[in-house]
Structures are given as C-alpha cells and as structure tokens.
Amino acid sequence: MGYKSESVATNNNVIQEKYETVRQSIVQEMYDTNIASVNGRDSSYSKFESLANNTFRGKRSIDVFIGCFAFVVFLLAYPFFALFIKLSSRGPVLYKQWRTGQHGHEFICYKFRTMHELDLRRIDGKPVVTQENDKRVFWFGSLLRMTNLDELPQVLNVLKGDMSLIGPRPYQVEECAHWNNTYNDFYYRYAVKPGISGLAQVKGYRGGTLDEKHMRKRLDYDLIYVEKQCLGLDLKILGQTIFKMIHLDTDGH
C-alpha cells in the first residue's frame, strides 16, 4: 500500500499534523531523479514526468468543445439554482475553495454552494470532510449533490484550463496534503489535470471520507486512469457519468 509517517505537534492541547504537500513530493522526486542521473543511474525522467507525458493528443480540444456547451447549460441554470440556494440558506450562490491541481499547483475551484457556511475544525488536525447525512447540507443542496449538478460551475475551471472534464477529482488543499502523507503514490494522480468526473467516481467511490481502505481503492482507480488514459476511456467515463446522473445513482452525499 505504501504509507507515510506523520509528524504531530501539540500546541495548547490541540493536535496539528504537519503535512508535506503534493507539490513538495513532486519536486523532491524530480530532484532525486536529477541527482541519480548526474551519478549515472536511472533515466533522465522521473516516474511522475513519464505519467505526465501520457496525456493523449486532443484532450484539451475536447474539453473546450464540450465545455462550451456545458457553459451554456450553466448560464441557463444559474438563475434558478441561485434562487433556490438563496431561499435555502444565507450566503453566496457559488462556493470557492482552494484545491490542488496538476503538478501540485493550487487553484480556486467553483461549485454551487450546498451547505450552510460554518467554520469547523477538528482537534486532531485532520481535514473536515462532508459525511453522509451531514447536517450542514441544506435541502436544495442535497438535491444538487444527488444529481452532481453542484459541480456544474467547474465548467469555468475547465475553460480556464485548471481542470479537465475527466480526471481524478481534486481535493481541498488540506485534505490533499493529508492523503499525500498517507500514501506514497498519492501525488501521481496529479500528473494529469483533475476532472469534474473520473474513473473512481463512476465506480462508486465518491464523497468525503477519512476511511483509509475506501481511499486506497479510490486512489487505485485514479492511478489506473492516469496510466491508461485515452480518448475511448474519457468518452466511456463521460457516458457513465451522465447515465448515473439521470438515474440518480451518483453515490453523492
């Protein structure tokens, strides 16, 4: 499986975990590879770089083409979704959150807001994730999550180039750092752009979790995608995503 050790510091009886970020892991691997090359060992490319070079030709063009149609849907849906969100909860219509993207670079991810705005923190230092039957989710937000329509604003991220239509889901920065320090191979999922939907999601692994066995299986599917990505696989995942949305079988919470 490959687990990393975690360093823990206690301050005023609050446990805070010091995490290495995905970006730091990527830079360290490339540095180690360069040192090995200077010493006459290994190839000139790290494993991460090799995976990053696997992105198939035309992926960006497909993202922009389909993304433009999705953007029209977003514009048409926005007034109605905004009304129901405002009737359900105080706060902005769109929720903006820093997430980890390709090569470990951070970006602002957009979603329709589905939860009441509360500043929650765990005393054990682990990230706060959305749980099943989470009381922070309001009634219209629950419907958006069930249909995956809360992710629709991420078409803006696709058109900006931060994300792709298909790829491993991006996690919030703190959550991403947590899993990066749990699994040695976690950061390889960021050899490609994160996606609105991905192989792990259509296989039923979706939603917030701190369960290591669940996340290990989800990560395995993400890594399979990174290694096997191609046009046919992207279209298959896209079709399965739409099918699940229509049948309300998204495993969202």
Coordinates of C-alpha atoms in Angstrom, one line a residue:
M1 CA 0.0 0.0 0.0
G2 CA 2.7 2.5 0.9
Y3 CA 2.0 4.6 3.9
K4 CA 3.9 7.6 5.0
S5 CA 4.7 8.5 8.6
E6 CA 3.0 11.6 10.1
S7 CA 4.7 14.1 12.4
V8 CA 2.5 15.5 15.1
A9 CA 3.0 18.6 17.2
T10 CA 0.8 19.6 20.2
N11 CA 0.1 23.3 20.9
N12 CA -2.3 24.3 23.6
N13 CA -3.7 20.8 23.8
V14 CA -4.7 21.0 20.1
I15 CA -3.1 18.3 17.8
Q16 CA -1.8 19.7 14.5
E17 CA -0.4 17.5 11.8
K18 CA 2.5 18.8 9.7
Y19 CA 2.0 17.6 6.1
E20 CA 4.1 17.5 3.1
T21 CA 2.2 18.9 0.1
V22 CA 1.8 17.2 -3.3
R23 CA 3.9 19.9 -4.9
Q24 CA 6.8 19.2 -2.4
S25 CA 6.6 15.4 -3.2
I26 CA 6.7 16.1 -7.0
V27 CA 9.7 18.5 -6.7
Q28 CA 11.5 16.1 -4.4
E29 CA 11.1 13.2 -6.8
M30 CA 12.4 15.2 -9.7
Y31 CA 15.3 16.4 -7.6
D32 CA 16.2 12.8 -6.7
T33 CA 15.9 11.7 -10.3
N34 CA 18.3 14.5 -11.4
I35 CA 20.8 13.6 -8.8
A36 CA 20.6 9.9 -9.9
S37 CA 21.1 11.0 -13.5
V38 CA 24.2 13.0 -12.6
N39 CA 25.6 10.0 -10.8
G40 CA 25.0 7.8 -13.9
R41 CA 21.9 6.0 -12.6
D42 CA 18.3 5.8 -13.8
S43 CA 16.8 7.7 -16.8
S44 CA 16.5 11.4 -17.2
Y45 CA 12.8 11.3 -16.5
S46 CA 11.1 10.7 -13.1
K47 CA 8.1 8.4 -12.9
F48 CA 5.9 11.4 -12.4
E49 CA 7.2 13.1 -15.6
S50 CA 6.6 9.9 -17.6
L51 CA 3.0 9.7 -16.4
A52 CA 2.5 13.4 -17.2
N53 CA 3.7 12.9 -20.8
N54 CA 0.9 10.3 -21.3
T55 CA -1.9 12.9 -21.8
F56 CA -3.4 12.0 -25.2
R57 CA -3.5 14.4 -28.1
G58 CA -6.7 16.3 -28.4
K59 CA -7.8 16.1 -24.8
R60 CA -7.8 19.9 -24.3
S61 CA -9.7 20.5 -27.6
I62 CA -12.4 18.1 -26.4
D63 CA -12.6 19.8 -23.0
V64 CA -13.1 23.2 -24.7
F65 CA -15.6 21.9 -27.2
I66 CA -17.9 20.1 -24.7
G67 CA -17.1 22.8 -22.1
C68 CA -18.7 25.5 -24.2
F69 CA -22.0 23.6 -24.4
A70 CA -21.8 22.9 -20.7
F71 CA -21.2 26.6 -20.1
V72 CA -24.4 27.5 -21.9
V73 CA -26.2 25.0 -19.6
F74 CA -24.6 26.7 -16.6
L75 CA -25.8 30.1 -17.7
L76 CA -29.3 28.9 -18.2
A77 CA -29.4 27.0 -14.9
Y78 CA -27.7 29.7 -12.8
P79 CA -30.8 32.0 -12.1
F80 CA -33.0 29.1 -11.0
F81 CA -30.3 27.5 -8.8
A82 CA -29.4 30.8 -7.4
L83 CA -33.0 31.4 -6.3
F84 CA -33.3 28.1 -4.5
I85 CA -29.9 28.4 -2.9
K86 CA -30.8 31.8 -1.5
L87 CA -34.2 30.5 -0.3
S88 CA -32.4 27.6 1.4
S89 CA -29.5 29.3 3.2
R90 CA -27.8 32.6 3.7
G91 CA -24.6 33.1 1.8
P92 CA -23.2 33.2 -1.7
V93 CA -24.5 31.2 -4.6
L94 CA -21.1 29.9 -5.7
Y95 CA -18.7 28.3 -3.3
K96 CA -15.0 28.9 -4.0
Q97 CA -12.3 26.7 -2.5
W98 CA -8.6 26.3 -2.9
R99 CA -7.8 22.8 -4.3
T100 CA -4.7 21.0 -5.5
G101 CA -4.4 20.7 -9.3
Q102 CA -2.0 19.4 -11.9
H103 CA 1.7 19.2 -10.8
G104 CA 0.6 20.2 -7.3
H105 CA -0.3 23.7 -8.2
E106 CA -3.2 25.2 -6.3
F107 CA -6.3 26.8 -7.9
I108 CA -9.7 28.1 -6.9
C109 CA -12.4 25.6 -7.6
Y110 CA -16.0 26.6 -8.2
K111 CA -19.2 24.8 -7.0
F112 CA -22.8 25.7 -6.3
R113 CA -22.9 26.1 -2.6
T114 CA -24.8 23.2 -1.0
M115 CA -24.0 23.7 2.7
H116 CA -24.6 26.3 5.5
E117 CA -21.4 28.3 6.0
L118 CA -19.8 27.1 9.2
D119 CA -16.1 27.3 10.2
L120 CA -15.5 23.8 11.5
R121 CA -12.1 22.4 12.7
R122 CA -11.1 19.0 14.1
I123 CA -9.0 18.9 17.2
D124 CA -7.0 16.0 15.8
G125 CA -5.8 18.2 12.9
K126 CA -7.3 16.1 10.2
P127 CA -9.3 17.8 7.4
V128 CA -13.0 18.4 7.8
V129 CA -14.8 16.4 5.1
T130 CA -18.5 16.1 4.2
Q131 CA -20.0 13.0 5.8
E132 CA -23.2 11.1 4.8
N133 CA -26.3 12.8 6.2
D134 CA -24.1 15.8 7.0
K135 CA -26.3 18.4 8.8
R136 CA -24.6 21.3 7.1
V137 CA -26.2 20.3 3.8
F138 CA -29.5 22.1 3.2
W139 CA -32.4 20.6 1.3
F140 CA -31.7 22.1 -2.2
G141 CA -28.0 21.4 -1.7
S142 CA -28.8 17.8 -1.1
L143 CA -30.7 17.6 -4.4
L144 CA -27.7 19.2 -6.2
R145 CA -25.3 16.7 -4.7
M146 CA -27.6 13.8 -5.6
T147 CA -27.6 14.8 -9.2
N148 CA -23.9 16.0 -9.4
L149 CA -25.2 19.4 -10.6
D150 CA -23.4 21.1 -7.7
E151 CA -20.2 20.5 -9.8
L152 CA -21.6 22.3 -12.9
P153 CA -19.7 25.6 -12.2
Q154 CA -16.5 23.7 -12.6
V155 CA -17.0 24.1 -16.3
L156 CA -15.5 27.5 -15.6
N157 CA -12.4 25.7 -14.3
V158 CA -12.3 23.6 -17.4
L159 CA -12.4 26.5 -19.8
K160 CA -9.8 28.3 -17.7
G161 CA -7.5 25.3 -18.0
D162 CA -7.3 24.4 -14.3
M163 CA -9.3 21.2 -14.8
S164 CA -10.4 18.7 -17.4
L165 CA -13.8 17.1 -18.0
I166 CA -12.4 13.7 -17.0
G167 CA -9.6 13.1 -14.5
P168 CA -9.0 12.4 -10.8
R169 CA -11.2 14.6 -8.6
P170 CA -9.3 17.5 -7.0
Y171 CA -9.4 17.7 -3.2
Q172 CA -9.2 20.7 -1.0
V173 CA -5.6 21.6 -0.2
E174 CA -5.7 20.3 3.5
E175 CA -7.4 17.1 2.5
C176 CA -5.0 16.5 -0.3
A177 CA -2.0 17.0 1.9
H178 CA -3.4 14.6 4.4
W179 CA -3.7 11.8 1.9
N180 CA -0.4 12.7 0.3
N181 CA 1.2 11.8 3.7
T182 CA -0.8 8.6 4.0
Y183 CA 0.1 7.0 0.6
N184 CA 3.4 7.2 -1.1
D185 CA 1.9 7.1 -4.5
F186 CA -0.9 9.6 -3.9
Y187 CA 0.7 12.5 -5.7
Y188 CA 0.9 10.6 -9.0
R189 CA -2.8 11.4 -9.6
Y190 CA -1.7 15.0 -10.2
A191 CA 0.4 14.0 -13.2
V192 CA -2.8 14.9 -15.2
K193 CA -5.4 17.7 -14.7
P194 CA -8.1 16.9 -12.2
G195 CA -11.6 16.3 -13.6
I196 CA -15.2 17.1 -13.0
S197 CA -15.7 13.3 -13.1
G198 CA -13.4 10.4 -13.1
L199 CA -13.0 6.6 -13.1
A200 CA -13.2 6.3 -9.4
Q201 CA -16.4 8.3 -9.3
V202 CA -18.2 6.1 -11.9
K203 CA -17.0 3.0 -9.9
G204 CA -18.9 4.3 -6.9
Y205 CA -16.1 6.0 -4.9
R206 CA -17.3 9.5 -4.4
G207 CA -17.8 11.9 -1.5
G208 CA -15.8 12.9 1.5
T209 CA -14.2 10.2 3.6
L210 CA -11.4 9.7 6.1
D211 CA -11.6 5.9 5.7
E212 CA -8.2 4.7 4.5
K213 CA -9.4 1.4 2.9
H214 CA -12.0 3.4 0.9
M215 CA -9.5 6.0 -0.2
R216 CA -6.9 3.3 -1.1
K217 CA -9.4 1.8 -3.5
R218 CA -10.4 5.2 -4.9
L219 CA -6.7 6.1 -5.4
D220 CA -6.1 2.8 -7.2
Y221 CA -8.8 3.7 -9.8
D222 CA -7.3 7.2 -10.1
L223 CA -3.9 5.7 -10.8
I224 CA -5.4 3.3 -13.3
Y225 CA -6.8 6.3 -15.2
V226 CA -3.5 8.2 -15.1
E227 CA -1.7 5.2 -16.7
K228 CA -4.5 4.1 -19.1
Q229 CA -6.0 7.5 -20.1
C230 CA -7.1 7.7 -23.7
L231 CA -10.0 9.2 -25.8
G232 CA -12.1 6.0 -25.6
L233 CA -11.8 5.8 -21.8
D234 CA -12.7 9.5 -21.4
L235 CA -15.8 9.1 -23.5
K236 CA -16.8 5.9 -21.6
I237 CA -16.5 7.7 -18.3
L238 CA -18.4 10.7 -19.6
G239 CA -21.2 8.5 -20.8
Q240 CA -21.3 6.6 -17.5
T241 CA -21.4 9.8 -15.5
I242 CA -24.4 11.1 -17.5
F243 CA -26.1 7.8 -17.1
K244 CA -25.6 7.9 -13.3
M245 CA -26.9 11.4 -13.1
I246 CA -30.1 10.6 -15.0
H247 CA -30.7 7.6 -12.8
L248 CA -29.8 9.5 -9.5
D249 CA -27.1 6.8 -8.9
T250 CA -24.2 9.2 -8.2
D251 CA -23.3 8.0 -4.7
G252 CA -23.1 11.7 -3.7
H253 CA -23.6 13.0 -0.2

